[in-house]
Amino acid sequence: MNVLAIKEVSFSYLPSQPVFEQINLTIGQGRFLAMVGPNGAGKSTLLKLCVGLLKPTAGRIELLGTPLEQFKDWSKVVYIAQQTLRDRNFPATVEEVVAMGRVAPAGIGNRLKKADYDLVEEMLITVGMQDFRKRMIGELSGGQQQRVAIAKALVAKPEVLLLDEATSGVDTATRENIYSLLRSINQAQRMSIIMVSHDVECISHYADQIANVDGGITYYGDPADFQQFCRLQRGSRPAQGDWGEISYV
Amino acid sequence: MFELLQYDFMQRALLAGILVGILCPVIGVFLILRRQSLIGDGLGHIAFAGVTAGWLLGVYPVLSATVVTVLSALGIEELRSRRPVFADMVLAIFFYSGIAVAIILSSMVKSNNVNLISYLFGSIVTVSESDVQTIAGLTVVVLGILFFIFKELVAVTFDEEAARVSGIPVKKINTMIAVLTALTVSVSMRIVGILLVSALMVIPVAASLQLSRSFRSTLINAVIISEISVLAGLVLSFRADLATGGTIVMTAVTIFIGAFLSKQLNGFSLARMGTHKSE
């Protein structure tokens, strides 16, 4: 089964300026897809369309086999925005933030139970943040906050995890750590991951599929072949490393 | 302190004050973190229109104020959700309309305006038995609803987009917080007054944010600071014959200044310790 199917989807913020037109993309279960592309190409917009935060101007999107308008099983989907912490002064500990991931599965009016908090502890260990559980979220570094955001996503036990630039503003070593963590989660739990990234070269070592978004889907396939695609695209233009002009870092 | 309880009006004021002291910061935590600190102020001015309307129509003013503020809160929330960029402008329009209507209606009230002024500034001597009953009833309702949706409210306040995607009914939660704010304003105006009702929602929370190290402790400390402010303010206003609302709010402001300075001094000491260690 496809976890996500984008069928003939068009979208524009202003009628005269389409972000993309009639794009198609399907993502199979258990895949780790990286959406790459230049700034302003519409990667984040496409991700927001996939989770219903924006509505397409044409076409349709299916999530876990159900059209988005009829999709009700939101506990199976988790979205991590580009800016995981909107307010550095938000007075919450790491533990409290991760527990927020159990709010929707628990249901309105129900308190979180011991099993929920056990899961919070388990996921803090998974992302290596167990020693920070009582720290205030705003006191952590960007990379640590991303790990907390991933733990918050994992406690919901989703089938699909969508991340928008999960590694923006962190150094290369932290970025590789986060990609590696996501890859191990993807392989251990067969969780489908769709991730927007600027870092083509690095993410290609971890994702098993690449979609290049640039006014449409200009490439969709293996990371290894994407390197060849980049060389062909580059043509006679000056090279910028192995990835040529499609190195969006 | 105990001789104050000999007076019936003081017993009523203390009971109403304790209830308001719990309610205001509990709702205020969410307003501050949602960057809606001034909504209580706006709704307070709208509540005054409701009070004057009730006075003219011969309806219990707290009831008419409750109806008007709840309807206005629903209107503000609907417009805010449609045009988030203009949220402060929407609030300002409701705010000015409320005060304008209140001025017009109060000019039409033929009887003396002393009681209307008690709504504006708060007064312990005018808190009636029915006020206490209304305040108690609305406090139970508001706290009950807050308890029911508490964890969803925290999640929506922390990250509205992620909450929406996870299936939490964000629009309903936002509407509920608007209604609860309106009810809190209506409940609190008899004690602190319409002009200062927002202060009791904001200042104890602002003070608590200086001292607390988790969401849970922020909430608990805010309620403690609010109760100290209300009780100390009530006693002080009785002893020194000062305006109740102003005394309560200035007590809270004093606590806030103390908490703020304490945080700054702590930060300074830690920075110095760090410097010594690195030396």
XYZ file of C-alpha atoms in Angstrom:
528
model
C 0.000 0.000 0.000
C 1.122 3.549 -0.700
C 1.339 5.733 2.364
C 1.039 8.828 0.210
C -0.267 9.392 -3.297
C -0.194 12.836 -4.889
C -2.315 12.850 -8.019
C -2.298 15.712 -10.550
C -1.947 18.223 -7.744
C -1.610 21.935 -8.490
C -1.194 24.712 -5.972
C -0.812 28.486 -5.958
C -0.852 31.106 -3.203
C -1.774 33.733 -5.835
C -3.861 32.764 -8.906
C -1.282 34.115 -11.360
C 1.726 32.455 -9.700
C 1.418 28.647 -9.457
C 3.915 27.014 -7.107
C 3.521 23.770 -9.060
C 1.064 22.266 -11.519
C -0.261 18.728 -11.951
C 2.417 16.916 -10.007
C 2.299 13.201 -9.250
C 4.160 11.261 -6.586
C 3.571 7.984 -4.755
C 5.464 6.784 -1.715
C 5.398 3.171 -0.590
C 5.152 1.901 2.956
C 8.374 1.805 4.968
C 10.286 4.109 2.604
C 12.535 6.990 3.605
C 11.959 9.715 1.029
C 13.945 12.947 0.941
C 12.346 15.891 -0.861
C 15.095 18.163 -2.111
C 15.111 21.252 -4.291
C 16.143 24.903 -4.375
C 14.736 27.581 -2.081
C 11.207 28.581 -3.022
C 10.653 25.431 -5.116
C 7.649 24.446 -3.008
C 9.018 21.575 -0.876
C 7.533 22.821 2.406
C 4.310 23.774 0.614
C 4.044 20.236 -0.773
C 4.550 18.773 2.703
C 1.847 21.055 4.146
C -0.510 19.949 1.362
C 0.192 16.318 2.295
C -0.989 16.854 5.890
C -3.949 19.086 5.042
C -2.517 22.355 6.386
C -3.001 23.736 2.852
C -5.590 22.738 0.252
C -4.565 21.984 -3.362
C -6.105 24.196 -6.059
C -6.529 21.066 -8.207
C -5.910 17.326 -7.992
C -6.097 15.048 -4.980
C -3.936 13.604 -2.251
C -4.408 10.217 -0.593
C -2.932 9.422 2.794
C -2.703 5.725 3.747
C -5.066 4.933 0.888
C -7.775 7.434 1.878
C -8.484 10.786 0.170
C -7.273 13.568 2.453
C -10.769 15.134 2.765
C -12.075 11.872 4.218
C -8.947 10.949 6.196
C -9.685 10.591 9.910
C -6.826 8.455 11.231
C -4.558 11.371 12.117
C -3.004 9.464 15.024
C -1.031 7.527 12.369
C 0.547 10.685 10.946
C 2.988 13.068 12.611
C 4.242 16.325 11.141
C 7.319 18.132 12.451
C 7.471 21.743 11.297
C 10.636 23.570 10.270
C 10.605 25.544 13.494
C 9.948 22.983 16.192
C 10.084 25.514 19.026
C 8.247 28.736 18.223
C 8.906 30.328 21.605
C 12.205 29.695 23.412
C 10.588 30.955 26.619
C 7.813 28.353 26.594
C 7.897 27.026 30.173
C 8.009 23.281 29.572
C 10.517 20.549 30.381
C 11.741 18.085 27.763
C 9.588 15.406 29.415
C 6.470 17.599 29.247
C 7.068 18.400 25.569
C 7.535 14.747 24.599
C 4.391 13.789 26.563
C 2.422 16.198 24.332
C 2.863 13.590 21.594
C 0.517 11.296 23.556
C -2.275 13.908 23.827
C -4.112 13.061 20.601
C -3.844 9.232 20.994
C -5.131 9.459 24.600
C -8.268 11.339 23.486
C -10.061 14.391 24.913
C -10.957 14.187 28.586
C -8.590 11.286 29.336
C -5.543 11.777 31.542
C -2.179 10.405 30.382
C -1.480 7.087 32.095
C 1.667 5.365 33.388
C 1.978 3.499 30.078
C 2.080 6.867 28.259
C 4.881 8.126 30.510
C 6.763 4.814 30.111
C 6.614 5.373 26.358
C 7.896 8.929 26.824
C 10.876 7.548 28.760
C 11.499 4.862 26.135
C 11.558 7.410 23.300
C 13.788 9.784 25.256
C 16.262 6.888 25.492
C 15.808 6.131 21.752
C 16.813 9.685 20.800
C 19.498 9.886 23.502
C 17.861 12.677 25.514
C 17.047 10.774 28.729
C 19.516 12.831 30.763
C 17.792 16.056 29.726
C 14.251 15.125 30.765
C 13.960 17.828 33.451
C 15.682 20.551 31.427
C 13.643 23.422 29.998
C 13.110 22.972 26.255
C 14.298 26.523 25.479
C 17.679 25.855 27.102
C 18.603 23.124 24.603
C 20.664 23.527 21.435
C 18.987 23.341 18.005
C 20.079 19.718 17.495
C 18.836 18.671 20.935
C 15.491 20.373 20.286
C 15.198 18.406 17.030
C 15.821 15.166 18.933
C 13.092 16.130 21.390
C 10.748 16.888 18.470
C 11.499 13.439 17.025
C 10.839 11.789 20.426
C 7.532 13.721 20.655
C 6.646 12.380 17.201
C 7.642 8.802 18.048
C 5.529 8.540 21.216
C 2.457 8.930 19.001
C 3.527 5.629 17.329
C 2.830 6.961 13.829
C 2.977 5.033 10.577
C 4.127 8.099 8.663
C 6.514 10.786 9.845
C 6.753 14.017 7.830
C 9.566 16.422 8.638
C 10.115 19.881 7.193
C 13.826 20.814 7.241
C 14.406 18.937 10.495
C 18.078 19.880 10.479
C 18.009 23.564 9.629
C 20.330 25.603 11.818
C 22.406 22.675 13.127
C 26.037 21.790 12.395
C 27.064 19.021 9.991
C 27.884 16.431 12.663
C 24.514 16.968 14.421
C 22.752 16.846 11.063
C 24.328 13.457 10.249
C 23.406 12.206 13.732
C 19.756 13.142 13.190
C 19.660 11.579 9.711
C 21.256 8.444 11.116
C 18.680 8.347 13.944
C 15.829 8.707 11.446
C 17.294 5.971 9.260
C 17.540 3.562 12.189
C 13.928 4.345 13.205
C 12.828 3.820 9.604
C 14.561 0.439 9.437
C 13.757 -0.804 12.951
C 10.085 0.204 13.010
C 9.304 0.177 9.244
C 8.037 3.718 9.748
C 7.595 5.680 6.513
C 9.539 8.932 6.596
C 9.080 11.871 4.243
C 11.576 14.599 4.856
C 12.225 17.963 3.251
C 15.935 18.750 3.159
C 18.345 21.244 1.631
C 21.269 18.952 2.200
C 21.223 16.722 -0.893
C 24.654 15.232 -0.467
C 24.270 14.207 3.163
C 20.644 13.035 3.058
C 21.404 10.849 0.018
C 23.443 8.549 2.258
C 20.444 7.905 4.517
C 17.251 8.204 2.421
C 16.330 5.374 0.091
C 14.426 7.616 -2.333
C 14.907 11.173 -3.549
C 12.268 13.486 -5.036
C 13.614 16.674 -6.583
C 10.990 19.424 -6.334
C 11.532 22.356 -8.653
C 8.270 23.691 -10.062
C 7.239 20.012 -10.279
C 8.831 16.652 -9.514
C 11.846 16.705 -11.833
C 13.414 13.538 -10.422
C 12.083 10.644 -8.375
C 14.120 7.536 -7.665
C 17.273 6.133 -6.066
C 19.821 8.478 -4.498
C 22.591 6.829 -6.534
C 20.863 7.606 -9.844
C 20.086 11.117 -8.644
C 23.810 11.838 -8.693
C 23.855 10.897 -12.381
C 20.738 13.021 -12.978
C 22.509 15.987 -11.390
C 25.526 15.539 -13.662
C 23.264 15.436 -16.727
C 21.377 18.500 -15.545
C 24.640 20.276 -14.976
C 25.687 19.652 -18.587
C 28.537 21.894 -19.593
C 28.025 24.276 -16.682
C 30.795 24.555 -14.066
C 30.743 21.790 -11.478
C 30.223 22.373 -7.750
C 31.480 19.095 -6.348
C 29.932 15.751 -7.232
C 26.391 17.119 -6.915
C 26.919 20.079 -9.206
C 24.282 22.799 -9.075
C 21.840 20.600 -7.236
C 23.732 21.017 -4.008
C 21.301 23.118 -2.047
C 23.267 23.281 1.177
C -6.873 39.208 60.045
C -9.603 37.162 61.765
C -11.558 40.206 62.938
C -12.100 41.010 59.238
C -14.205 37.885 58.988
C -16.733 39.368 61.415
C -18.017 41.461 58.542
C -20.374 39.723 56.130
C -19.215 41.795 53.176
C -15.588 40.827 53.922
C -16.484 37.136 54.056
C -18.156 37.484 50.652
C -15.229 39.454 49.229
C -12.662 36.940 50.495
C -14.593 33.972 49.128
C -15.090 35.643 45.757
C -11.433 36.768 45.773
C -10.133 33.251 46.440
C -12.171 31.880 43.507
C -11.094 34.676 41.159
C -7.497 34.235 42.331
C -7.506 30.635 41.101
C -9.357 31.268 37.871
C -7.505 34.284 36.456
C -3.944 32.886 36.333
C -5.083 29.443 35.153
C -6.637 31.007 32.055
C -3.917 33.678 31.934
C -1.112 31.124 31.422
C -2.636 30.147 28.098
C -3.348 33.739 27.039
C 0.238 34.863 27.700
C 1.805 31.889 25.911
C -0.559 32.397 22.959
C 0.477 36.079 22.792
C -3.071 37.144 23.671
C -2.318 38.978 26.907
C -4.532 41.924 25.994
C -7.659 39.968 25.095
C -8.780 40.114 28.739
C -8.484 43.894 28.590
C -10.560 44.064 25.397
C -13.224 41.764 26.789
C -13.259 43.776 30.026
C -14.255 46.901 28.148
C -16.897 44.938 26.261
C -18.133 43.604 29.617
C -18.724 47.180 30.729
C -21.109 47.609 27.789
C -22.891 44.483 29.053
C -23.050 45.858 32.601
C -24.564 49.172 31.475
C -27.009 47.359 29.175
C -28.111 45.184 32.094
C -28.496 48.257 34.271
C -30.728 49.931 31.675
C -32.815 46.824 31.016
C -33.145 45.907 34.680
C -31.215 42.649 34.212
C -28.586 41.384 36.697
C -25.454 43.153 35.301
C -23.089 40.174 35.759
C -25.465 38.068 33.650
C -25.794 40.664 30.872
C -22.012 41.207 30.898
C -21.451 37.452 30.628
C -23.750 37.178 27.592
C -22.171 40.175 25.824
C -18.550 39.116 26.500
C -19.132 35.495 25.452
C -20.762 36.589 22.165
C -17.970 39.094 21.530
C -15.283 36.512 22.339
C -16.844 34.166 19.777
C -16.835 36.991 17.201
C -13.208 37.915 17.947
C -12.073 34.276 17.708
C -13.929 33.692 14.431
C -12.397 36.788 12.806
C -8.956 36.025 14.301
C -8.976 32.494 12.860
C -9.985 33.800 9.414
C -7.438 36.640 9.360
C -4.703 35.834 11.925
C -2.535 38.711 10.654
C -5.191 41.227 11.720
C -5.896 39.626 15.124
C -4.814 42.706 17.127
C -6.811 45.016 14.854
C -9.930 42.869 15.318
C -9.467 43.008 19.090
C -8.996 46.791 18.972
C -12.240 47.264 17.010
C -14.203 45.175 19.531
C -12.433 46.953 22.404
C -13.341 50.475 21.194
C -16.863 49.473 20.165
C -17.405 48.024 23.650
C -16.255 51.120 25.471
C -18.185 53.408 23.075
C -21.424 51.479 23.646
C -20.755 51.515 27.401
C -20.300 55.315 27.392
C -23.517 55.842 25.426
C -25.526 53.470 27.627
C -24.102 54.839 30.891
C -25.139 58.347 29.801
C -28.682 56.991 29.500
C -28.704 55.535 33.030
C -30.808 57.932 35.096
C -29.984 56.595 38.567
C -26.703 57.380 40.307
C -23.574 55.931 38.703
C -21.858 54.869 41.928
C -22.676 51.199 41.368
C -21.492 51.343 37.756
C -18.194 52.744 38.994
C -17.849 49.804 41.386
C -17.856 47.542 38.322
C -15.125 49.648 36.711
C -12.768 49.718 39.676
C -13.891 46.744 41.764
C -15.274 47.075 45.254
C -15.371 44.662 48.147
C -18.322 46.330 49.874
C -20.654 45.910 46.898
C -20.068 42.169 46.399
C -23.504 40.694 47.055
C -24.659 37.191 47.961
C -25.852 36.639 44.389
C -22.455 37.840 43.081
C -20.705 35.204 45.192
C -23.120 32.515 43.998
C -22.619 33.533 40.355
C -18.829 33.703 40.768
C -18.782 30.256 42.442
C -21.000 28.717 39.745
C -19.002 30.140 36.837
C -15.691 29.215 38.494
C -16.790 25.581 38.794
C -17.900 25.570 35.132
C -14.699 27.204 33.831
C -12.334 25.055 35.923
C -14.308 21.922 35.000
C -14.007 22.627 31.261
C -10.330 23.563 31.648
C -9.643 20.304 33.479
C -11.406 18.354 30.703
C -9.441 19.910 27.810
C -6.254 20.807 29.713
C -3.736 18.583 27.901
C -5.169 19.508 24.476
C -4.959 23.185 25.412
C -1.278 22.800 26.357
C -0.518 20.959 23.085
C -2.316 23.577 20.948
C -0.578 26.403 22.803
C 2.831 24.777 22.288
C 2.459 24.028 18.548
C -0.864 24.708 16.841
C 0.147 23.222 13.453
C 1.420 19.937 14.909
C -1.677 19.718 17.118
C -3.945 20.212 14.088
C -2.178 17.486 12.095
C -2.349 15.070 15.049
C -6.144 15.340 14.972
C -6.717 17.612 17.974
C -9.806 19.789 17.228
C -7.822 23.039 17.271
C -10.680 25.303 16.177
C -12.958 24.012 18.930
C -10.188 24.343 21.521
C -9.497 27.949 20.405
C -13.199 28.783 20.575
C -13.388 27.238 24.033
C -10.465 29.278 25.370
C -12.131 32.452 24.018
C -15.385 31.583 25.798
C -13.590 30.664 29.030
C -11.694 33.977 28.930
C -14.987 35.839 28.534
C -16.487 33.953 31.498
C -13.379 34.656 33.600
C -13.641 38.382 32.838
C -17.301 38.400 33.860
C -16.539 36.494 37.050
C -13.583 38.650 38.087
C -14.877 42.143 37.400
C -16.737 42.437 40.715
C -13.493 42.055 42.666
C -10.707 43.693 40.628
C -12.899 45.807 38.379
C -13.302 45.863 34.626
C -10.313 48.139 34.071
C -7.907 45.813 35.879
C -9.413 42.398 35.240
C -6.757 41.543 32.662
C -3.979 42.385 35.142
C -4.856 39.449 37.373
C -4.701 37.142 34.345
C -1.314 38.436 33.245
C 0.841 39.686 36.151
C 0.836 36.582 38.430
C 1.710 34.456 35.379
C 4.463 36.879 34.337
C 5.889 36.652 37.869
C 5.616 32.865 37.875
C 7.458 32.635 34.540
C 10.476 34.250 36.235
C 10.619 31.535 38.882
C 9.314 28.297 37.353
C 11.117 25.403 35.693
C 8.219 23.517 34.085
C 4.689 24.086 32.787
C 3.231 22.459 35.874
C 5.219 24.647 38.284
C 4.410 27.765 36.207
C 0.725 27.077 36.686
C 0.963 26.274 40.411
C 3.222 29.246 41.216
C 0.961 31.586 39.230
C -2.057 30.513 41.307
C -0.083 30.944 44.573
C 1.109 34.438 43.534
C -2.403 35.359 42.444
C -3.922 34.198 45.763
C -1.304 36.104 47.770
C -2.037 39.219 45.681
C -5.811 38.919 46.073
C -5.815 38.166 49.808
C -3.107 40.688 50.715
C -4.736 43.258 48.428
C -8.181 42.752 49.972
C -6.868 43.061 53.535
C -4.712 46.068 52.656
C -7.525 47.847 50.837
C -9.822 47.269 53.858
C -7.219 48.449 56.418
C -5.983 51.479 54.473
C -9.326 52.292 52.827
C -7.857 51.975 49.323
C -9.485 50.937 46.044
C -9.657 47.118 46.015
C -8.716 46.411 42.382
C -5.766 48.775 42.383
C -4.411 47.398 45.670
C -4.655 43.792 44.480
C -2.936 44.577 41.189
C -0.160 46.632 42.805
C 0.505 43.741 45.216
C 0.883 41.456 42.187
C 3.149 44.008 40.466
C 5.356 44.136 43.586
C 5.676 40.343 43.560
C 6.498 40.440 39.853
C 9.279 43.010 40.412
C 10.698 40.841 43.220
C 10.584 37.707 41.025
C 12.146 39.536 38.086
C 14.996 40.963 40.191
C 15.565 37.579 41.819
C 15.906 35.944 38.385
C 18.292 38.641 37.182
C 20.425 38.328 40.325
C 20.481 34.530 40.014
C 21.561 34.803 36.381
C 24.246 37.300 37.392
C 25.535 35.019 40.193
C 25.607 31.982 37.872
C 27.468 33.989 35.236
C 30.019 35.065 37.866
C 30.421 31.479 39.076
C 31.026 30.420 35.469
C 33.665 33.132 35.081
C 35.435 32.037 38.273
C 35.384 28.397 37.179
C 36.832 29.225 33.772
C 39.572 31.242 35.509
